[in-house]
PDB file of C-alpha atoms and ligand atoms in Angstrom:
ATOM      1  CA  MET L  25      -7.474  20.529   2.302  1.00 52.00           C
ATOM      2  CA  CYS L  26      -4.978  22.996   0.771  1.00 47.00           C
ATOM      3  CA  PHE L  27      -1.367  23.292   1.947  1.00 52.00           C
ATOM      4  CA  SER L  28       1.967  24.738   1.032  1.00 49.00           C
ATOM      5  CA  PRO L  29       4.985  22.726  -0.238  1.00 51.00           C
ATOM      6  CA  TRP L  30       7.328  24.372   2.294  1.00 52.00           C
ATOM      7  CA  LEU L  31       5.755  22.116   4.948  1.00 55.00           C
ATOM      8  CA  LEU L  32       7.619  19.186   3.394  1.00 59.00           C
ATOM      9  CA  SER L  33      10.869  21.071   2.895  1.00 69.00           C
ATOM     10  CA  LYS L  34      14.361  20.846   4.374  1.00 73.00           C
ATOM     11  CA  THR L  35      13.644  23.999   6.421  1.00 76.00           C
ATOM     12  CA  ILE L  36      10.784  22.372   8.288  1.00 75.00           C
ATOM     13  CA  ARG L  37      12.854  19.231   8.909  1.00 73.00           C
ATOM     14  CA  GLN L  38      15.624  21.436  10.311  1.00 76.00           C
ATOM     15  CA  LEU L  39      13.134  23.293  12.531  1.00 78.00           C
ATOM     16  CA  LEU L  40      11.849  19.965  13.871  1.00 77.00           C
ATOM     17  CA  GLY L  41      15.420  18.756  14.441  1.00 78.00           C
ATOM     18  CA  ARG L  42      14.934  15.841  12.046  1.00 80.00           C
ATOM     19  CA  GLU L  43      17.240  16.802   9.175  1.00 83.00           C
ATOM     20  CA  GLU L  44      20.244  14.814  10.411  1.00 86.00           C
ATOM     21  CA  GLN L  45      18.265  11.607  10.881  1.00 87.00           C
ATOM     22  CA  TYR L  46      16.497  12.169   7.531  1.00 84.00           C
ATOM     23  CA  ALA L  47      19.813  12.611   5.646  1.00 86.00           C
ATOM     24  CA  LYS L  48      21.315   9.522   7.307  1.00 90.00           C
ATOM     25  CA  ILE L  49      18.361   7.259   6.498  1.00 85.00           C
ATOM     26  CA  LYS L  50      18.124   8.616   2.942  1.00 83.00           C
ATOM     27  CA  SER L  51      21.776   7.867   2.295  1.00 87.00           C
ATOM     28  CA  GLN L  52      21.470   4.340   3.755  1.00 88.00           C
ATOM     29  CA  ILE L  53      18.511   3.581   1.478  1.00 84.00           C
ATOM     30  CA  SER L  54      20.321   5.076  -1.547  1.00 85.00           C
ATOM     31  CA  ASP L  55      23.372   2.883  -0.816  1.00 87.00           C
ATOM     32  CA  PHE L  56      21.124  -0.173  -0.557  1.00 85.00           C
ATOM     33  CA  ILE L  57      19.519   0.609  -3.923  1.00 83.00           C
ATOM     34  CA  ARG L  58      22.867   1.419  -5.583  1.00 84.00           C
ATOM     35  CA  LYS L  59      24.205  -1.975  -4.490  1.00 84.00           C
ATOM     36  CA  ILE L  60      21.188  -3.758  -6.004  1.00 77.00           C
ATOM     37  CA  ILE L  61      21.681  -1.923  -9.313  1.00 79.00           C
ATOM     38  CA  GLU L  62      25.417  -2.630  -9.350  1.00 79.00           C
ATOM     39  CA  SER L  63      25.008  -6.306  -8.493  1.00 75.00           C
ATOM     40  CA  LYS L  64      22.429  -6.733 -11.257  1.00 70.00           C
ATOM     41  CA  LEU L  65      24.570  -4.955 -13.836  1.00 70.00           C
ATOM     42  CA  THR L  66      27.992  -6.335 -13.000  1.00 70.00           C
ATOM     43  CA  LYS L  67      28.885  -9.368 -15.065  1.00 63.00           C
ATOM     44  CA  GLY L  68      30.094 -12.214 -12.862  1.00 60.00           C
ATOM     45  CA  SER L  69      28.338 -10.824  -9.763  1.00 60.00           C
ATOM     46  CA  GLU L  70      26.744 -13.305  -7.374  1.00 62.00           C
ATOM     47  CA  ALA L  71      23.227 -12.064  -8.238  1.00 62.00           C
ATOM     48  CA  PRO L  72      21.495 -14.109 -10.984  1.00 64.00           C
ATOM     49  CA  PRO L  73      21.535 -12.319 -14.391  1.00 64.00           C
ATOM     50  CA  LEU L  74      18.316 -10.575 -15.437  1.00 66.00           C
ATOM     51  CA  PRO L  75      16.298 -12.250 -18.227  1.00 68.00           C
ATOM     52  CA  GLU L  76      16.251 -10.304 -21.509  1.00 72.00           C
ATOM     53  CA  ASP L  77      12.778  -8.880 -20.911  1.00 74.00           C
ATOM     54  CA  LYS L  78      12.084  -5.224 -21.713  1.00 73.00           C
ATOM     55  CA  ASN L  79       9.262  -5.208 -19.139  1.00 75.00           C
ATOM     56  CA  ILE L  80      11.766  -5.617 -16.324  1.00 80.00           C
ATOM     57  CA  PHE L  81      12.224  -2.149 -14.905  1.00 83.00           C
ATOM     58  CA  LEU L  82      15.999  -2.320 -14.482  1.00 81.00           C
ATOM     59  CA  ASN L  83      16.437  -3.546 -18.084  1.00 82.00           C
ATOM     60  CA  LEU L  84      14.387  -0.624 -19.347  1.00 85.00           C
ATOM     61  CA  ALA L  85      16.248   1.904 -17.199  1.00 84.00           C
ATOM     62  CA  THR L  86      19.692   0.617 -18.115  1.00 81.00           C
ATOM     63  CA  ASP L  87      18.748   0.435 -21.801  1.00 84.00           C
ATOM     64  CA  LEU L  88      17.871   4.148 -21.591  1.00 88.00           C
ATOM     65  CA  MET L  89      21.214   4.711 -19.866  1.00 85.00           C
ATOM     66  CA  ASN L  90      23.133   2.832 -22.589  1.00 84.00           C
ATOM     67  CA  ARG L  91      21.395   4.982 -25.212  1.00 89.00           C
ATOM     68  CA  GLY L  92      22.448   8.164 -23.367  1.00 90.00           C
ATOM     69  CA  ILE L  93      18.864   9.142 -22.426  1.00 92.00           C
ATOM     70  CA  PHE L  94      19.288   8.353 -18.695  1.00 89.00           C
ATOM     71  CA  THR L  95      22.313   9.107 -16.516  1.00 89.00           C
ATOM     72  CA  THR L  96      23.375   6.661 -13.803  1.00 85.00           C
ATOM     73  CA  GLN L  97      21.789   9.078 -11.320  1.00 87.00           C
ATOM     74  CA  ASP L  98      18.484   8.874 -13.250  1.00 89.00           C
ATOM     75  CA  VAL L  99      18.534   5.064 -12.974  1.00 87.00           C
ATOM     76  CA  GLN L 100      19.197   5.386  -9.249  1.00 87.00           C
ATOM     77  CA  ASN L 101      16.435   7.990  -8.774  1.00 88.00           C
ATOM     78  CA  GLU L 102      13.834   6.011 -10.712  1.00 88.00           C
ATOM     79  CA  SER L 103      14.789   2.832  -8.819  1.00 87.00           C
ATOM     80  CA  SER L 104      14.459   4.708  -5.526  1.00 86.00           C
ATOM     81  CA  THR L 105      10.945   5.833  -6.497  1.00 87.00           C
ATOM     82  CA  ILE L 106       9.938   2.231  -7.135  1.00 88.00           C
ATOM     83  CA  VAL L 107      11.467   0.992  -3.868  1.00 85.00           C
ATOM     84  CA  PHE L 108       9.967   3.839  -1.804  1.00 85.00           C
ATOM     85  CA  GLY L 109       6.575   3.372  -3.490  1.00 89.00           C
ATOM     86  CA  ALA L 110       6.536  -0.391  -3.084  1.00 91.00           C
ATOM     87  CA  PHE L 111       8.160  -1.334   0.157  1.00 89.00           C
ATOM     88  CA  GLU L 112       6.431   0.233   3.149  1.00 91.00           C
ATOM     89  CA  THR L 113       2.983   0.368   1.524  1.00 95.00           C
ATOM     90  CA  THR L 114       2.890  -3.358   0.781  1.00 96.00           C
ATOM     91  CA  ALA L 115       4.512  -4.347   4.088  1.00 96.00           C
ATOM     92  CA  ASN L 116       1.977  -2.246   6.022  1.00 96.00           C
ATOM     93  CA  THR L 117      -0.942  -3.639   4.027  1.00 97.00           C
ATOM     94  CA  VAL L 118       0.033  -7.192   4.957  1.00 98.00           C
ATOM     95  CA  ALA L 119       0.739  -6.268   8.599  1.00 97.00           C
ATOM     96  CA  TYR L 120      -2.490  -4.266   9.012  1.00 98.00           C
ATOM     97  CA  THR L 121      -4.547  -7.038   7.422  1.00 98.00           C
ATOM     98  CA  LEU L 122      -3.116  -9.554   9.905  1.00 98.00           C
ATOM     99  CA  ILE L 123      -3.864  -7.157  12.768  1.00 98.00           C
ATOM    100  CA  LEU L 124      -7.464  -6.735  11.588  1.00 98.00           C
ATOM    101  CA  LEU L 125      -7.955 -10.480  11.144  1.00 98.00           C
ATOM    102  CA  ALA L 126      -6.564 -11.046  14.641  1.00 98.00           C
ATOM    103  CA  MET L 127      -9.107  -8.531  15.962  1.00 98.00           C
ATOM    104  CA  PHE L 128     -11.968 -10.104  13.973  1.00 98.00           C
ATOM    105  CA  PRO L 129     -11.416 -13.899  14.229  1.00 98.00           C
ATOM    106  CA  GLU L 130     -14.709 -14.734  12.483  1.00 98.00           C
ATOM    107  CA  TYR L 131     -13.370 -13.201   9.248  1.00 98.00           C
ATOM    108  CA  GLN L 132      -9.980 -14.842   9.750  1.00 98.00           C
ATOM    109  CA  GLU L 133     -11.704 -18.250   9.907  1.00 98.00           C
ATOM    110  CA  LYS L 134     -13.602 -17.562   6.670  1.00 98.00           C
ATOM    111  CA  ALA L 135     -10.373 -16.545   4.948  1.00 98.00           C
ATOM    112  CA  PHE L 136      -8.662 -19.624   6.380  1.00 98.00           C
ATOM    113  CA  GLU L 137     -11.386 -21.939   5.015  1.00 97.00           C
ATOM    114  CA  GLU L 138     -10.966 -20.473   1.532  1.00 97.00           C
ATOM    115  CA  ILE L 139      -7.193 -20.847   1.678  1.00 97.00           C
ATOM    116  CA  ARG L 140      -7.368 -24.384   3.081  1.00 97.00           C
ATOM    117  CA  THR L 141      -9.602 -25.433   0.190  1.00 97.00           C
ATOM    118  CA  LEU L 142      -7.082 -24.079  -2.323  1.00 97.00           C
ATOM    119  CA  PHE L 143      -3.970 -25.253  -0.456  1.00 97.00           C
ATOM    120  CA  PRO L 144      -4.747 -28.444   1.519  1.00 95.00           C
ATOM    121  CA  ASN L 145      -1.239 -28.756   2.984  1.00 94.00           C
ATOM    122  CA  THR L 146       0.620 -26.520   5.388  1.00 94.00           C
ATOM    123  CA  GLY L 147       4.280 -25.600   4.876  1.00 94.00           C
ATOM    124  CA  ASP L 148       5.682 -23.794   1.853  1.00 93.00           C
ATOM    125  CA  PHE L 149       3.479 -24.135  -1.237  1.00 94.00           C
ATOM    126  CA  GLU L 150       3.393 -22.645  -4.731  1.00 94.00           C
ATOM    127  CA  VAL L 151       0.688 -20.048  -5.416  1.00 96.00           C
ATOM    128  CA  THR L 152      -0.124 -19.625  -9.112  1.00 96.00           C
ATOM    129  CA  TYR L 153      -1.764 -16.610 -10.744  1.00 95.00           C
ATOM    130  CA  GLY L 154      -4.891 -18.790 -11.162  1.00 96.00           C
ATOM    131  CA  ASP L 155      -4.929 -19.472  -7.400  1.00 96.00           C
ATOM    132  CA  THR L 156      -4.865 -15.745  -6.652  1.00 96.00           C
ATOM    133  CA  GLN L 157      -7.905 -15.282  -8.914  1.00 96.00           C
ATOM    134  CA  ASN L 158      -9.772 -17.943  -6.924  1.00 96.00           C
ATOM    135  CA  MET L 159      -9.108 -16.216  -3.589  1.00 97.00           C
ATOM    136  CA  THR L 160     -12.348 -14.246  -3.762  1.00 97.00           C
ATOM    137  CA  TYR L 161     -12.942 -13.888  -0.016  1.00 98.00           C
ATOM    138  CA  MET L 162      -9.365 -12.654   0.334  1.00 98.00           C
ATOM    139  CA  ASP L 163     -10.259  -9.919  -2.191  1.00 97.00           C
ATOM    140  CA  LEU L 164     -13.004  -8.708   0.163  1.00 98.00           C
ATOM    141  CA  ILE L 165     -10.617  -8.816   3.122  1.00 98.00           C
ATOM    142  CA  LEU L 166      -7.806  -6.949   1.351  1.00 98.00           C
ATOM    143  CA  ASN L 167     -10.131  -4.269   0.023  1.00 98.00           C
ATOM    144  CA  GLU L 168     -11.757  -3.774   3.413  1.00 98.00           C
ATOM    145  CA  SER L 169      -8.358  -3.629   5.088  1.00 98.00           C
ATOM    146  CA  MET L 170      -7.211  -0.930   2.629  1.00 98.00           C
ATOM    147  CA  ARG L 171     -10.490   0.903   3.192  1.00 98.00           C
ATOM    148  CA  VAL L 172     -10.373   1.199   6.999  1.00 98.00           C
ATOM    149  CA  LEU L 173      -6.576   1.333   7.294  1.00 97.00           C
ATOM    150  CA  THR L 174      -5.722   2.912   3.967  1.00 97.00           C
ATOM    151  CA  PRO L 175      -1.921   2.594   3.537  1.00 96.00           C
ATOM    152  CA  VAL L 176      -1.548   6.080   1.979  1.00 96.00           C
ATOM    153  CA  PRO L 177      -3.976   8.355   3.877  1.00 95.00           C
ATOM    154  CA  ILE L 178      -3.471  11.480   1.789  1.00 95.00           C
ATOM    155  CA  VAL L 179      -2.161  12.369  -1.685  1.00 94.00           C
ATOM    156  CA  ALA L 180      -1.363  15.790  -3.103  1.00 92.00           C
ATOM    157  CA  ARG L 181      -2.030  17.568  -6.370  1.00 91.00           C
ATOM    158  CA  GLN L 182      -1.389  21.052  -7.716  1.00 92.00           C
ATOM    159  CA  THR L 183      -4.128  22.779  -9.710  1.00 94.00           C
ATOM    160  CA  MET L 184      -2.925  23.791 -13.209  1.00 94.00           C
ATOM    161  CA  GLN L 185      -6.081  25.856 -13.773  1.00 96.00           C
ATOM    162  CA  ASP L 186      -9.209  26.885 -11.855  1.00 96.00           C
ATOM    163  CA  VAL L 187     -11.097  23.681 -11.025  1.00 94.00           C
ATOM    164  CA  ARG L 188     -14.843  23.761 -10.382  1.00 95.00           C
ATOM    165  CA  LEU L 189     -15.970  20.866  -8.146  1.00 91.00           C
ATOM    166  CA  SER L 190     -19.375  19.216  -8.514  1.00 88.00           C
ATOM    167  CA  ASN L 191     -20.599  21.112  -5.398  1.00 91.00           C
ATOM    168  CA  GLY L 192     -19.787  24.439  -7.087  1.00 94.00           C
ATOM    169  CA  ILE L 193     -16.643  25.236  -5.077  1.00 94.00           C
ATOM    170  CA  VAL L 194     -13.816  26.564  -7.264  1.00 95.00           C
ATOM    171  CA  LEU L 195     -10.213  25.625  -6.454  1.00 94.00           C
ATOM    172  CA  PRO L 196      -8.036  28.429  -7.828  1.00 94.00           C
ATOM    173  CA  LYS L 197      -5.142  27.753 -10.193  1.00 94.00           C
ATOM    174  CA  GLY L 198      -1.744  27.128  -8.557  1.00 93.00           C
ATOM    175  CA  VAL L 199      -2.710  25.767  -5.119  1.00 93.00           C
ATOM    176  CA  GLN L 200      -1.628  22.481  -3.618  1.00 92.00           C
ATOM    177  CA  ILE L 201      -4.534  20.297  -2.570  1.00 92.00           C
ATOM    178  CA  GLY L 202      -4.560  17.258  -0.303  1.00 92.00           C
ATOM    179  CA  ILE L 203      -6.990  14.446  -1.120  1.00 94.00           C
ATOM    180  CA  ASP L 204      -8.014  12.954   2.212  1.00 95.00           C
ATOM    181  CA  ILE L 205      -8.352   9.251   1.362  1.00 97.00           C
ATOM    182  CA  PHE L 206      -8.525   8.200   5.031  1.00 97.00           C
ATOM    183  CA  HIS L 207     -11.760  10.095   5.724  1.00 96.00           C
ATOM    184  CA  LEU L 208     -13.221   9.405   2.282  1.00 97.00           C
ATOM    185  CA  HIS L 209     -12.924   5.687   3.077  1.00 98.00           C
ATOM    186  CA  ARG L 210     -14.704   6.179   6.418  1.00 97.00           C
ATOM    187  CA  ASP L 211     -17.447   8.525   5.205  1.00 97.00           C
ATOM    188  CA  LYS L 212     -20.827   7.285   6.522  1.00 97.00           C
ATOM    189  CA  ASN L 213     -22.632   8.908   3.582  1.00 96.00           C
ATOM    190  CA  ILE L 214     -20.766   6.525   1.281  1.00 96.00           C
ATOM    191  CA  TRP L 215     -20.111   3.438   3.398  1.00 96.00           C
ATOM    192  CA  GLY L 216     -23.145   3.444   5.700  1.00 94.00           C
ATOM    193  CA  GLU L 217     -23.545   3.426   9.464  1.00 94.00           C
ATOM    194  CA  ASN L 218     -20.746   0.922  10.145  1.00 94.00           C
ATOM    195  CA  ALA L 219     -18.255   2.811   7.952  1.00 96.00           C
ATOM    196  CA  GLU L 220     -15.836   3.040  10.876  1.00 95.00           C
ATOM    197  CA  THR L 221     -15.492  -0.682  11.502  1.00 96.00           C
ATOM    198  CA  PHE L 222     -13.971  -3.634   9.660  1.00 97.00           C
ATOM    199  CA  ASP L 223     -16.571  -5.602   7.726  1.00 97.00           C
ATOM    200  CA  PRO L 224     -15.465  -7.339   4.475  1.00 97.00           C
ATOM    201  CA  GLU L 225     -19.136  -7.458   3.361  1.00 96.00           C
ATOM    202  CA  HIS L 226     -18.791  -3.799   2.417  1.00 97.00           C
ATOM    203  CA  PHE L 227     -17.195  -5.101  -0.779  1.00 97.00           C
ATOM    204  CA  LEU L 228     -19.878  -7.616  -1.759  1.00 96.00           C
ATOM    205  CA  PRO L 229     -20.969  -6.807  -5.332  1.00 95.00           C
ATOM    206  CA  HIS L 230     -24.484  -5.705  -4.297  1.00 94.00           C
ATOM    207  CA  HIS L 231     -23.000  -3.160  -1.855  1.00 93.00           C
ATOM    208  CA  MET L 232     -20.530  -1.826  -4.414  1.00 94.00           C
ATOM    209  CA  GLN L 233     -22.713  -1.574  -7.509  1.00 93.00           C
ATOM    210  CA  ASP L 234     -24.164   1.857  -6.730  1.00 92.00           C
ATOM    211  CA  LYS L 235     -21.007   3.404  -5.332  1.00 95.00           C
ATOM    212  CA  HIS L 236     -19.113   6.141  -7.159  1.00 94.00           C
ATOM    213  CA  PRO L 237     -15.982   4.614  -8.774  1.00 93.00           C
ATOM    214  CA  TYR L 238     -13.865   7.064  -6.751  1.00 94.00           C
ATOM    215  CA  SER L 239     -15.345   6.041  -3.349  1.00 96.00           C
ATOM    216  CA  PHE L 240     -12.487   3.586  -2.848  1.00 98.00           C
ATOM    217  CA  ILE L 241      -9.069   4.843  -3.979  1.00 98.00           C
ATOM    218  CA  PRO L 242      -6.224   3.204  -1.997  1.00 98.00           C
ATOM    219  CA  PHE L 243      -4.049   3.464  -5.150  1.00 97.00           C
ATOM    220  CA  THR L 244      -5.846   6.635  -6.345  1.00 96.00           C
ATOM    221  CA  LYS L 245      -7.163   6.823  -9.904  1.00 93.00           C
ATOM    222  CA  GLY L 246      -6.331   8.733 -13.061  1.00 90.00           C
ATOM    223  CA  ILE L 247      -3.050   9.192 -14.893  1.00 89.00           C
ATOM    224  CA  ARG L 248      -0.853   9.423 -11.764  1.00 89.00           C
ATOM    225  CA  ASN L 249      -2.269   6.422  -9.950  1.00 94.00           C
ATOM    226  CA  CYS L 250      -0.021   3.785  -8.415  1.00 95.00           C
ATOM    227  CA  ILE L 251       1.915   1.952 -11.124  1.00 92.00           C
ATOM    228  CA  GLY L 252       2.429  -1.052  -8.847  1.00 94.00           C
ATOM    229  CA  TRP L 253      -1.173  -1.711  -7.805  1.00 95.00           C
ATOM    230  CA  ARG L 254      -1.635  -5.053  -9.535  1.00 95.00           C
ATOM    231  CA  TYR L 255       1.702  -6.320  -8.262  1.00 94.00           C
ATOM    232  CA  ALA L 256       0.894  -5.020  -4.761  1.00 97.00           C
ATOM    233  CA  LEU L 257      -2.405  -6.926  -4.659  1.00 97.00           C
ATOM    234  CA  LEU L 258      -0.819 -10.129  -5.976  1.00 97.00           C
ATOM    235  CA  SER L 259       2.151 -10.059  -3.609  1.00 96.00           C
ATOM    236  CA  SER L 260      -0.068  -9.199  -0.609  1.00 97.00           C
ATOM    237  CA  LYS L 261      -2.473 -12.030  -1.433  1.00 97.00           C
ATOM    238  CA  ILE L 262       0.334 -14.583  -1.810  1.00 97.00           C
ATOM    239  CA  THR L 263       1.997 -13.492   1.442  1.00 97.00           C
ATOM    240  CA  LEU L 264      -1.290 -13.549   3.349  1.00 98.00           C
ATOM    241  CA  ALA L 265      -2.255 -16.959   1.931  1.00 97.00           C
ATOM    242  CA  LYS L 266       1.033 -18.463   3.111  1.00 97.00           C
ATOM    243  CA  LEU L 267       0.825 -16.871   6.559  1.00 97.00           C
ATOM    244  CA  LEU L 268      -2.844 -17.604   7.206  1.00 98.00           C
ATOM    245  CA  ARG L 269      -2.560 -21.222   5.996  1.00 97.00           C
ATOM    246  CA  ASN L 270       0.252 -21.899   8.466  1.00 97.00           C
ATOM    247  CA  TYR L 271      -0.586 -19.691  11.451  1.00 98.00           C
ATOM    248  CA  LYS L 272      -3.530 -18.410  13.439  1.00 98.00           C
ATOM    249  CA  PHE L 273      -3.258 -14.789  14.635  1.00 98.00           C
ATOM    250  CA  SER L 274      -4.973 -13.352  17.699  1.00 98.00           C
ATOM    251  CA  THR L 275      -4.777 -10.228  19.843  1.00 98.00           C
ATOM    252  CA  SER L 276      -6.463  -8.617  22.834  1.00 97.00           C
ATOM    253  CA  PHE L 277      -6.060  -5.158  21.251  1.00 98.00           C
ATOM    254  CA  LYS L 278      -9.417  -3.645  20.256  1.00 97.00           C
ATOM    255  CA  PHE L 279     -10.111  -2.065  16.890  1.00 97.00           C
ATOM    256  CA  GLU L 280     -11.660   0.976  18.651  1.00 96.00           C
ATOM    257  CA  ASP L 281      -8.328   1.606  20.423  1.00 97.00           C
ATOM    258  CA  LEU L 282      -6.326   2.042  17.202  1.00 97.00           C
ATOM    259  CA  ASP L 283      -4.854   5.528  17.069  1.00 95.00           C
ATOM    260  CA  PHE L 284      -3.183   7.063  14.047  1.00 94.00           C
ATOM    261  CA  VAL L 285      -0.147   9.246  13.475  1.00 89.00           C
ATOM    262  CA  GLU L 286      -0.240  11.795  10.636  1.00 80.00           C
ATOM    263  CA  ASP L 287       2.341  10.805   8.032  1.00 83.00           C
ATOM    264  CA  ILE L 288       2.750  10.040   4.335  1.00 85.00           C
ATOM    265  CA  THR L 289       1.949   6.383   5.020  1.00 91.00           C
ATOM    266  CA  LEU L 290      -0.535   5.329   7.690  1.00 94.00           C
ATOM    267  CA  LYS L 291       1.197   4.786  11.054  1.00 93.00           C
ATOM    268  CA  LEU L 292      -0.243   3.427  14.296  1.00 95.00           C
ATOM    269  CA  ARG L 293       0.620   5.227  17.528  1.00 94.00           C
ATOM    270  CA  LYS L 294       0.687   1.861  19.291  1.00 95.00           C
ATOM    271  CA  VAL L 295       1.179  -1.273  17.201  1.00 95.00           C
ATOM    272  CA  PRO L 296      -0.944  -4.167  18.540  1.00 97.00           C
ATOM    273  CA  LEU L 297       0.961  -7.247  19.606  1.00 97.00           C
ATOM    274  CA  LEU L 298      -0.198 -10.447  17.930  1.00 97.00           C
ATOM    275  CA  GLU L 299      -0.172 -13.975  19.300  1.00 97.00           C
ATOM    276  CA  VAL L 300       0.877 -16.464  16.643  1.00 97.00           C
ATOM    277  CA  GLN L 301      -0.162 -20.112  16.824  1.00 97.00           C
ATOM    278  CA  LYS L 302       0.861 -22.831  14.343  1.00 96.00           C
ATOM    279  CA  ARG L 303      -2.075 -24.402  12.478  1.00 95.00           C
TER     280      ARG L 303
HETATM  281  C1  HEM P  12      -0.583  -1.822  -1.059  1.00 75.79           C
HETATM  282  C2  HEM P  12       0.463  -1.296  -1.666  1.00 75.79           C
HETATM  283  C3  HEM P  12       0.478   0.054  -2.316  1.00 75.79           C
HETATM  284  C4  HEM P  12      -0.324   1.140  -2.107  1.00 75.79           C
HETATM  285  C5  HEM P  12      -1.490   1.271  -1.154  1.00 75.79           C
HETATM  286  C6  HEM P  12       0.136   2.179  -3.008  1.00 75.79           C
HETATM  287  C7  HEM P  12      -0.449   3.425  -3.106  1.00 75.79           C
HETATM  288  C8  HEM P  12       0.023   4.439  -3.907  1.00 75.79           C
HETATM  289  C9  HEM P  12      -0.532   5.760  -3.971  1.00 75.79           C
HETATM  290  C10 HEM P  12      -1.730   6.246  -3.176  1.00 75.79           C
HETATM  291  C11 HEM P  12       0.214   6.457  -4.836  1.00 75.79           C
HETATM  292  C12 HEM P  12       0.046   7.940  -5.180  1.00 75.79           C
HETATM  293  C13 HEM P  12      -0.689   8.104  -6.437  1.00 75.79           C
HETATM  294  C14 HEM P  12      -1.153   9.521  -6.611  1.00 75.79           C
HETATM  295  O1  HEM P  12      -0.490  10.484  -6.206  1.00 75.79           O
HETATM  296  O2  HEM P  12      -2.216   9.658  -7.186  1.00 75.79           O
HETATM  297  C15 HEM P  12       1.248   5.593  -5.345  1.00 75.79           C
HETATM  298  C16 HEM P  12       2.210   5.958  -6.260  1.00 75.79           C
HETATM  299  C17 HEM P  12       3.207   5.136  -6.717  1.00 75.79           C
HETATM  300  N1  HEM P  12       3.368   3.804  -6.427  1.00 75.79           N
HETATM  301 FE1  HEM P  12       2.219   2.722  -5.170  1.00 75.79          FE
HETATM  302  N2  HEM P  12       1.199   1.698  -3.721  1.00 75.79           N
HETATM  303  C18 HEM P  12       1.441   0.408  -3.346  1.00 75.79           C
HETATM  304  C19 HEM P  12       2.397  -0.439  -3.853  1.00 75.79           C
HETATM  305  C20 HEM P  12       3.283  -0.123  -4.861  1.00 75.79           C
HETATM  306  C21 HEM P  12       4.206  -1.043  -5.491  1.00 75.79           C
HETATM  307  C22 HEM P  12       4.300  -2.532  -5.165  1.00 75.79           C
HETATM  308  C23 HEM P  12       4.946  -0.316  -6.384  1.00 75.79           C
HETATM  309  C24 HEM P  12       6.053  -0.759  -7.322  1.00 75.79           C
HETATM  310  C25 HEM P  12       6.336  -2.001  -7.617  1.00 75.79           C
HETATM  311  C26 HEM P  12       4.479   1.053  -6.328  1.00 75.79           C
HETATM  312  C27 HEM P  12       4.987   2.083  -7.076  1.00 75.79           C
HETATM  313  C28 HEM P  12       4.488   3.355  -7.083  1.00 75.79           C
HETATM  314  C29 HEM P  12       5.074   4.448  -7.853  1.00 75.79           C
HETATM  315  C30 HEM P  12       6.327   4.372  -8.719  1.00 75.79           C
HETATM  316  C31 HEM P  12       4.266   5.559  -7.642  1.00 75.79           C
HETATM  317  C32 HEM P  12       4.446   6.951  -8.223  1.00 75.79           C
HETATM  318  C33 HEM P  12       3.596   7.058  -9.485  1.00 75.79           C
HETATM  319  C34 HEM P  12       3.641   8.455 -10.086  1.00 75.79           C
HETATM  320  O3  HEM P  12       3.929   9.422  -9.385  1.00 75.79           O
HETATM  321  O4  HEM P  12       3.345   8.555 -11.266  1.00 75.79           O
HETATM  322  N3  HEM P  12       3.464   1.133  -5.402  1.00 75.79           N
HETATM  323  N4  HEM P  12       1.111   4.350  -4.770  1.00 75.79           N
END
């Protein structure tokens, strides 16, 4: 798919009557982020001080600011990118996985058995990095969830030169292209006859070994892929382990009735209601 950047511009938001709401929400989020930065940087603030670790994003950004390489606005912009990139994608991944497990209770039970073995007690429990590596069935579930309900359905690129695809088609220099992850993940030629349903077995090693490495790209690949993908998988796994250990989720909503809204992140026209029962 090729498209033009003006579709995402202020003009189109004005034409759709959404500019006012857009500006209001953007400023609320910017204020929220500015307060986090200020509270972390202000000595004596109520927020706990940051450890002296260069790998912590805010330390790196403020170090660049102190050396005159970043302005305060740069720190705010870079922080906004991280928050925008991290927040809705991860929240939706967890929510959509719960919805899918409620629709497919047999897979929820398998996930529950794995989690119960690792964490025998209900309530709040610590999950170590080692525990996350032992949640192998949860890996299948998370991957399959991000395949059928991919959190970012489309990403864009601009061609810097003519690009010849493997099928011979040439994309001319200077066009914007959309990479349709949603349909790639549901392509029957890649995923087989039941590509359009939720089946964690799609990710068993013997099903994956012959697949092209770019058949599954929820975080995309290459030099502009998601910088938070490892963190996203870890935080989703920990959240799901805690929820699934303590609660059972069910719904009468059918997978076939899910309907999608075109957007930057995947949205459901009608969000299924879940029944939550304590384990
Ligand atoms: C399940 C959760 C997530 C999904 C599915 C996801 C997916 C993506 C995708 C598809 C892109 C676009 C890459 C491209 O254009 O090729 C992206 C970019 C990005 N993501 Fe994520 N993401 C997730 C979580 C996170 C988290 C937790 C963070 C930060 C802690 C994060 C930070 C970013 C940033 C900063 C970019 C922009 C990278 C760049 O333009 O170079 N994401 N993400």
